[in-house]
Amino acid sequence: MLISRLFAAAALACGCLVAPVSLQAAPLTVADGRSVDTAGDIAANPAGFLLVYARTKVDSGVDVSVRVRQHTAAGRPTGRELVLDRKPIALFDPVVLPLATDKVAGFWIRGGEGIIGRTGDTRTGVMAAERPVMPQLAEAYMDAAVLPSGRMIVLAYRFDVSAGVTKRLAVSVVSSTLQPIAGPTFLPGTPANYVATAAQDFQVIALKSGGALVVHRNRTDGHVYAIPVSAAGRPAATATRISSASMPIGSGGQQAQFQVEAAQLVNGRVAVAWTRIGSTNADDAFDIRHRVIGANGAPLLPERGTAATREEQVAPEVVALPDGRFSVSWTNNGSAVDGRPRSYLVRHFNADGTPAIGQRRLYIGPRATNTEIAEYALSGPRLVLVRGIGTLPLTLDGLFTSY
């Protein structure tokens, strides 16, 4: 008995112990034979979770729509699907925020116009008119969060022509009805070159104190920084670096893989995870790092490696757990050259960033029919990982597991 306990403790410490997985899968969208569904930033709410996605019909010109649907904790669709927008042009990077019972706000990027927002009711299907939220974007990525006051904050790169042409992150604050309150306001830090590779390398999260925290990768030095923003939309004067290990800039194709995610924990601290270029070896070109910081952005605990294996780890997501821990999901890209399949993994961590369990592999399958990007959120008493499956049509399904 003692030997087995010592072996288990050693395996957990090195990350070799693979915890048992209680897993269920549920289809979230229905194939129509001519569409590709792409998940946006899903959100947990008391009824389960909100799925937001872009549907692109590919059989007759361009037909793109942004849709939101309430799902139960088990993945069953309920209420009315909200079609927030439908246009014969590109619509990018949708985000959904829960406002109140059945009430939601959706944000997305419309090509040539910027960030658009719309509120609606998932029970009745009634929607308010869409409203412009942030114009003149520099790239097709954005993020948003709902503050404790009910206001919402949005984040995106905009062009800055004050000293040449550069790209800088900016925030705007809007009311619960999408009326402008503050911004767009540029954040501090070194601007990005206007030709810098676009990536989902930034996020804004709401803080229990009332304000928000922005985490992002500086595209000049490659490091990850944190910037507090007040509830009124005023950013701190300086950004705090939170990554300590070397952060190679990488090539353009590698830069597009960078991703930064965060979540505030029960104790008020913030867990941040990000993609890091490891080496030029195709088998471990990227890995995932994480660190626990204060709500003011100051590092509190050491930076740690997230995964227990050395294969290509990308697309991290962070979820704060009700018991005080946090969970990180990522995609193991396998290898197209060697024919290794793609898999989705999760690992839970204690509030200090140390591993609570060994990493769990939720699914492994062909690269060609499983998307690289997957979204991760609480769903009632479980966690849900939303991935795309198929080719054409490509639909979304949820992998549900306990925590």
Coordinates of C-alpha atoms in Angstrom, one line a residue:
M1 CA 0.0 0.0 0.0
L2 CA 2.8 2.4 0.9
I3 CA 4.7 1.6 -2.3
S4 CA 1.6 2.2 -4.4
R5 CA 1.0 5.5 -2.7
L6 CA 4.5 6.7 -3.2
F7 CA 4.4 5.7 -6.8
A8 CA 1.1 7.6 -7.3
A9 CA 2.6 10.7 -5.6
A10 CA 5.7 10.6 -7.7
A11 CA 3.7 10.1 -10.9
L12 CA 1.5 13.1 -10.0
A13 CA 4.5 15.2 -9.3
C14 CA 6.0 14.5 -12.7
G15 CA 2.7 14.7 -14.5
C16 CA 2.8 11.1 -15.7
L17 CA -0.4 10.0 -13.9
V18 CA -3.3 10.1 -16.3
A19 CA -6.5 10.6 -14.3
P20 CA -9.6 8.6 -15.2
V21 CA -12.0 10.5 -17.4
S22 CA -15.8 10.4 -17.1
L23 CA -16.7 11.7 -20.5
Q24 CA -19.9 12.3 -22.5
A25 CA -20.2 13.9 -25.9
A26 CA -23.2 15.8 -27.3
P27 CA -23.8 17.4 -30.7
L28 CA -24.3 21.1 -30.4
T29 CA -25.1 22.1 -34.0
V30 CA -26.8 20.2 -36.8
A31 CA -25.2 19.6 -40.1
D32 CA -27.1 20.9 -43.2
G33 CA -24.7 19.6 -45.7
R34 CA -23.4 22.9 -46.9
S35 CA -22.1 24.9 -43.8
V36 CA -19.0 25.3 -41.7
D37 CA -19.7 26.1 -38.0
T38 CA -16.9 27.9 -36.1
A39 CA -17.2 28.4 -32.3
G40 CA -16.7 31.8 -30.7
D41 CA -16.1 32.5 -27.1
I42 CA -18.7 30.5 -25.2
A43 CA -19.8 31.5 -21.7
A44 CA -21.1 29.7 -18.6
N45 CA -24.4 30.8 -17.1
P46 CA -26.7 29.4 -14.4
A47 CA -28.7 27.4 -17.0
G48 CA -25.6 25.6 -18.4
F49 CA -23.7 27.5 -21.1
L50 CA -24.2 29.8 -24.0
L51 CA -22.8 28.7 -27.4
V52 CA -21.9 31.4 -29.9
Y53 CA -20.7 30.5 -33.4
A54 CA -20.4 31.7 -36.9
R55 CA -22.0 29.7 -39.6
T56 CA -20.6 30.0 -43.2
K57 CA -22.6 28.5 -46.0
V58 CA -20.2 27.6 -48.8
D59 CA -22.5 26.2 -51.6
S60 CA -23.6 29.5 -53.1
G61 CA -21.4 32.6 -52.7
V62 CA -20.8 34.0 -49.2
D63 CA -23.4 33.7 -46.6
V64 CA -22.2 34.2 -43.0
S65 CA -24.3 34.4 -39.8
V66 CA -23.5 34.8 -36.1
R67 CA -25.7 32.7 -33.8
V68 CA -26.3 32.2 -30.1
R69 CA -28.1 29.3 -28.4
Q70 CA -28.6 28.4 -24.8
H71 CA -27.6 24.8 -23.9
T72 CA -28.3 22.9 -20.7
A73 CA -25.5 21.6 -18.5
A74 CA -25.8 18.3 -20.4
G75 CA -25.5 20.0 -23.8
R76 CA -29.2 20.0 -24.9
P77 CA -30.2 23.1 -26.8
T78 CA -33.1 25.0 -25.2
G79 CA -35.0 28.2 -25.9
R80 CA -34.7 30.1 -29.2
E81 CA -31.6 30.4 -31.3
L82 CA -30.6 34.1 -31.9
V83 CA -29.3 35.0 -35.3
L84 CA -27.5 38.2 -34.4
D85 CA -26.3 39.0 -37.9
R86 CA -26.4 37.5 -41.4
K87 CA -24.5 39.1 -44.2
P88 CA -22.9 38.2 -47.6
I89 CA -19.6 39.4 -46.1
A90 CA -17.1 38.1 -43.5
L91 CA -18.1 38.1 -39.8
F92 CA -15.4 37.3 -37.3
D93 CA -14.6 36.2 -33.8
P94 CA -18.0 36.2 -32.0
V95 CA -18.3 36.6 -28.2
V96 CA -21.3 36.0 -26.0
L97 CA -21.8 37.4 -22.5
P98 CA -24.6 36.5 -20.1
L99 CA -26.4 39.6 -18.7
A100 CA -29.3 38.2 -16.7
T101 CA -31.8 35.3 -16.8
D102 CA -32.2 34.5 -20.6
K103 CA -30.6 37.9 -21.5
V104 CA -27.4 37.9 -23.5
A105 CA -25.1 40.3 -25.3
G106 CA -23.3 39.3 -28.5
F107 CA -20.3 41.0 -30.1
W108 CA -18.6 40.2 -33.4
I109 CA -16.5 41.9 -36.0
R110 CA -18.0 42.9 -39.3
G111 CA -15.5 43.3 -42.1
G112 CA -14.9 47.0 -42.9
E113 CA -17.0 48.3 -40.0
G114 CA -15.5 47.1 -36.7
I115 CA -17.1 45.6 -33.6
I116 CA -20.9 45.3 -33.7
G117 CA -23.0 44.4 -30.6
R118 CA -26.6 43.2 -30.0
T119 CA -28.6 42.1 -27.0
G120 CA -31.3 39.5 -27.0
D121 CA -33.5 37.0 -25.1
T122 CA -32.8 33.3 -25.6
R123 CA -36.2 32.3 -24.2
T124 CA -38.4 34.5 -26.4
G125 CA -36.0 35.1 -29.3
V126 CA -36.6 38.9 -29.1
M127 CA -33.5 41.0 -30.0
A128 CA -32.7 44.7 -29.8
A129 CA -31.3 46.5 -32.8
E130 CA -27.6 46.1 -33.4
R131 CA -25.2 48.9 -32.4
P132 CA -21.7 49.8 -33.5
V133 CA -19.3 49.4 -30.5
M134 CA -15.7 50.0 -31.8
P135 CA -14.8 51.1 -35.3
Q136 CA -11.6 51.1 -37.4
L137 CA -10.1 47.8 -36.2
A138 CA -6.6 46.7 -37.2
E139 CA -7.3 43.0 -37.3
A140 CA -10.1 40.5 -37.0
Y141 CA -9.8 39.5 -33.3
M142 CA -11.6 40.9 -30.3
D143 CA -12.6 40.1 -26.7
A144 CA -15.3 41.3 -24.3
A145 CA -16.3 40.9 -20.6
V146 CA -19.3 41.9 -18.5
L147 CA -18.3 43.9 -15.4
P148 CA -20.0 43.5 -12.0
S149 CA -21.8 46.8 -12.6
G150 CA -23.5 45.3 -15.7
R151 CA -21.4 47.5 -18.0
M152 CA -19.3 45.7 -20.6
I153 CA -15.8 46.2 -21.8
V154 CA -14.5 45.3 -25.2
L155 CA -10.9 44.9 -26.4
A156 CA -9.3 44.9 -29.8
Y157 CA -6.3 46.2 -31.9
R158 CA -6.8 49.5 -33.6
F159 CA -4.5 51.5 -35.8
D160 CA -2.5 54.4 -34.1
V161 CA -1.2 57.1 -36.5
S162 CA 0.0 59.4 -33.8
A163 CA 3.7 58.5 -34.5
G164 CA 3.7 56.6 -37.8
V165 CA 1.4 53.7 -38.4
T166 CA 1.2 51.1 -35.6
K167 CA -1.3 48.8 -34.0
R168 CA -2.2 49.2 -30.4
L169 CA -4.7 47.5 -28.1
A170 CA -7.7 49.6 -27.1
V171 CA -10.6 49.3 -24.7
S172 CA -14.1 50.7 -24.8
V173 CA -16.8 50.5 -22.1
V174 CA -20.5 50.3 -23.0
S175 CA -23.7 50.1 -21.0
S176 CA -25.9 47.0 -20.7
T177 CA -27.9 48.4 -23.7
L178 CA -24.6 49.0 -25.6
Q179 CA -24.6 52.8 -25.2
P180 CA -21.1 54.1 -25.4
I181 CA -19.6 55.2 -22.0
A182 CA -15.8 55.5 -22.5
G183 CA -13.2 54.9 -25.2
P184 CA -11.8 53.7 -27.4
T185 CA -8.7 54.2 -25.2
F186 CA -5.3 52.9 -26.1
L187 CA -3.5 50.7 -23.6
P188 CA 0.1 51.4 -22.4
G189 CA 3.1 49.5 -23.8
T190 CA 5.1 49.3 -27.0
P191 CA 2.9 49.5 -30.1
A192 CA 3.0 46.6 -32.6
N193 CA 4.3 47.1 -36.1
Y194 CA 1.3 47.6 -38.4
V195 CA 2.4 44.5 -40.3
A196 CA 2.7 42.3 -37.2
T197 CA 1.0 39.0 -37.5
A198 CA -2.5 39.0 -36.1
A199 CA -3.3 36.5 -33.4
Q200 CA -5.7 35.8 -30.4
D201 CA -2.9 36.8 -28.1
F202 CA -4.9 39.0 -25.8
Q203 CA -7.9 38.8 -23.4
V204 CA -9.9 41.0 -21.0
I205 CA -11.5 39.5 -17.9
A206 CA -13.9 41.2 -15.4
L207 CA -12.6 41.4 -11.8
K208 CA -14.7 41.0 -8.7
S209 CA -13.5 44.4 -7.5
G210 CA -15.4 46.1 -10.3
G211 CA -12.8 46.7 -13.0
A212 CA -11.0 44.5 -15.5
L213 CA -7.7 43.0 -16.3
V214 CA -6.1 42.8 -19.8
V215 CA -3.5 40.2 -20.5
H216 CA -1.6 40.1 -23.8
R217 CA 1.6 39.3 -25.6
N218 CA 3.7 42.2 -26.5
R219 CA 4.5 41.7 -30.2
T220 CA 7.8 43.4 -30.0
D221 CA 9.6 41.5 -27.2
G222 CA 7.3 38.4 -27.2
H223 CA 6.5 38.5 -23.4
V224 CA 3.2 38.4 -21.7
Y225 CA 1.9 41.5 -19.8
A226 CA -1.0 42.5 -17.6
I227 CA -2.8 45.8 -17.5
P228 CA -5.5 46.7 -15.0
V229 CA -8.4 48.8 -16.3
S230 CA -10.9 50.6 -14.1
A231 CA -14.6 50.2 -14.2
A232 CA -14.8 53.5 -16.0
G233 CA -12.4 52.3 -18.7
R234 CA -9.2 54.0 -17.6
P235 CA -6.2 51.7 -18.0
A236 CA -3.2 51.7 -15.6
A237 CA -0.3 53.9 -16.7
T238 CA 2.1 50.9 -17.2
A239 CA 1.9 47.2 -18.1
T240 CA 3.5 44.5 -15.9
R241 CA 5.4 41.7 -17.4
I242 CA 4.3 38.3 -16.1
S243 CA 6.3 35.8 -18.3
S244 CA 9.7 35.0 -17.0
A245 CA 11.0 32.3 -19.3
S246 CA 12.5 33.3 -22.7
M247 CA 9.8 34.1 -25.2
P248 CA 11.1 33.7 -28.8
I249 CA 9.3 36.0 -31.3
G250 CA 9.1 33.2 -33.9
S251 CA 8.2 33.5 -37.6
G252 CA 4.9 34.9 -38.9
G253 CA 3.3 31.5 -39.1
Q254 CA 4.3 30.7 -35.5
Q255 CA 3.2 34.1 -34.3
A256 CA -0.3 33.3 -35.5
Q257 CA -0.4 30.5 -33.0
F258 CA 0.1 32.7 -29.9
Q259 CA -2.8 32.7 -27.5
V260 CA -3.2 34.3 -24.1
E261 CA -6.0 33.3 -21.7
A262 CA -6.9 34.2 -18.1
A263 CA -9.5 33.6 -15.4
Q264 CA -10.0 35.1 -11.9
L265 CA -9.9 32.4 -9.2
V266 CA -12.2 32.1 -6.1
N267 CA -9.4 33.7 -3.9
G268 CA -9.3 36.8 -6.2
R269 CA -6.0 35.9 -7.9
V270 CA -5.8 35.4 -11.6
A271 CA -4.5 32.4 -13.5
V272 CA -3.0 33.2 -16.9
A273 CA -1.9 30.7 -19.6
W274 CA -0.2 31.3 -22.9
T275 CA 1.4 29.7 -25.9
R276 CA 5.2 29.7 -26.1
I277 CA 7.5 28.8 -28.9
G278 CA 9.8 26.1 -27.5
S279 CA 12.2 25.0 -30.2
T280 CA 12.4 24.5 -33.9
N281 CA 11.9 20.8 -33.5
A282 CA 8.5 20.0 -35.2
D283 CA 7.6 17.7 -32.3
D284 CA 7.7 20.4 -29.6
A285 CA 7.6 23.7 -31.5
F286 CA 5.1 25.1 -29.0
D287 CA 4.3 24.5 -25.4
I288 CA 1.9 26.0 -22.8
R289 CA 3.0 28.0 -19.8
H290 CA 0.9 29.4 -16.9
R291 CA 1.3 31.7 -13.9
V292 CA -0.8 32.9 -11.0
I293 CA -0.8 36.7 -10.6
G294 CA -2.6 39.3 -8.5
A295 CA -5.7 41.1 -9.7
N296 CA -3.4 44.1 -10.1
G297 CA -1.3 42.2 -12.6
A298 CA 1.7 41.6 -10.3
P299 CA 3.3 38.1 -10.5
L300 CA 2.8 36.2 -7.2
L301 CA 3.9 32.6 -7.9
P302 CA 6.4 31.0 -10.3
E303 CA 5.8 30.5 -14.0
R304 CA 5.2 26.8 -14.7
G305 CA 5.0 24.5 -17.7
T306 CA 1.4 23.3 -18.1
A307 CA 1.6 20.1 -20.1
A308 CA 3.4 16.9 -19.1
T309 CA 4.4 16.0 -22.6
R310 CA 6.6 17.6 -25.3
E311 CA 4.5 17.6 -28.4
E312 CA 3.0 20.6 -30.1
Q313 CA 0.7 22.2 -27.5
V314 CA -1.5 25.1 -28.7
A315 CA -4.8 26.9 -28.1
P316 CA -4.8 27.1 -24.3
E317 CA -8.1 28.0 -22.4
V318 CA -8.4 28.7 -18.7
V319 CA -11.5 28.1 -16.5
A320 CA -11.7 29.0 -12.8
L321 CA -13.3 26.1 -10.8
P322 CA -15.8 26.7 -8.0
D323 CA -13.6 24.8 -5.5
G324 CA -10.8 27.3 -5.8
R325 CA -8.7 25.5 -8.4
F326 CA -8.4 26.2 -12.1
S327 CA -8.4 24.1 -15.2
V328 CA -6.4 24.5 -18.5
S329 CA -7.3 22.9 -21.8
W330 CA -5.2 22.7 -24.9
T331 CA -4.8 21.0 -28.2
N332 CA -2.0 18.5 -29.0
N333 CA -1.6 19.0 -32.7
G334 CA 0.2 15.7 -33.3
S335 CA 2.1 15.8 -36.5
A336 CA 0.8 16.0 -40.1
V337 CA 4.1 14.7 -41.4
D338 CA 4.3 11.6 -39.1
G339 CA 0.5 11.0 -39.3
R340 CA 0.0 11.4 -35.6
P341 CA -3.6 12.4 -34.7
R342 CA -4.8 15.5 -32.9
S343 CA -6.0 15.3 -29.3
Y344 CA -7.6 17.5 -26.7
L345 CA -6.2 17.6 -23.2
V346 CA -7.2 19.2 -19.9
R347 CA -5.4 19.5 -16.5
H348 CA -6.5 20.9 -13.2
F349 CA -4.3 23.0 -11.0
N350 CA -4.3 24.1 -7.4
A351 CA -4.8 27.8 -6.6
D352 CA -1.0 28.1 -6.4
G353 CA -0.5 26.8 -9.9
T354 CA 0.8 23.4 -9.0
P355 CA -0.8 20.3 -10.7
A356 CA -3.8 18.9 -8.8
I357 CA -4.2 15.9 -11.1
G358 CA -2.4 14.4 -14.1
Q359 CA -3.4 15.6 -17.5
R360 CA -6.5 14.1 -19.1
R361 CA -6.9 13.3 -22.8
L362 CA -10.5 13.9 -23.7
Y363 CA -10.4 12.8 -27.3
I364 CA -7.9 11.7 -30.0
G365 CA -8.7 11.6 -33.7
P366 CA -7.7 12.5 -37.2
R367 CA -6.3 16.0 -37.7
A368 CA -8.3 16.5 -40.9
T369 CA -11.7 16.1 -39.1
N370 CA -10.9 17.8 -35.7
T371 CA -10.4 21.5 -35.4
E372 CA -7.2 22.9 -33.8
I373 CA -9.1 25.5 -31.8
A374 CA -11.5 24.4 -29.0
E375 CA -13.4 26.5 -26.5
Y376 CA -13.6 25.6 -22.8
A377 CA -16.1 26.6 -20.0
L378 CA -18.0 25.5 -17.0
S379 CA -21.4 23.8 -17.7
G380 CA -23.2 23.4 -14.4
P381 CA -21.4 20.7 -12.4
R382 CA -19.2 19.8 -15.3
L383 CA -16.8 21.3 -17.8
V384 CA -17.5 21.4 -21.6
L385 CA -14.9 21.6 -24.4
V386 CA -16.4 22.6 -27.7
R387 CA -14.6 21.6 -30.8
G388 CA -15.4 21.4 -34.5
I389 CA -15.7 18.0 -36.1
G390 CA -16.0 17.0 -39.8
T391 CA -14.9 18.7 -43.0
L392 CA -17.9 19.9 -45.0
P393 CA -20.2 20.1 -43.3
L394 CA -18.3 21.0 -40.1
T395 CA -20.4 21.0 -37.0
L396 CA -19.7 21.6 -33.3
D397 CA -19.9 19.1 -30.5
G398 CA -19.3 19.3 -26.8
L399 CA -17.1 17.0 -24.7
F400 CA -18.4 17.0 -21.1
T401 CA -16.3 15.9 -18.2
S402 CA -16.4 16.3 -14.4
Y403 CA -14.0 18.4 -12.4

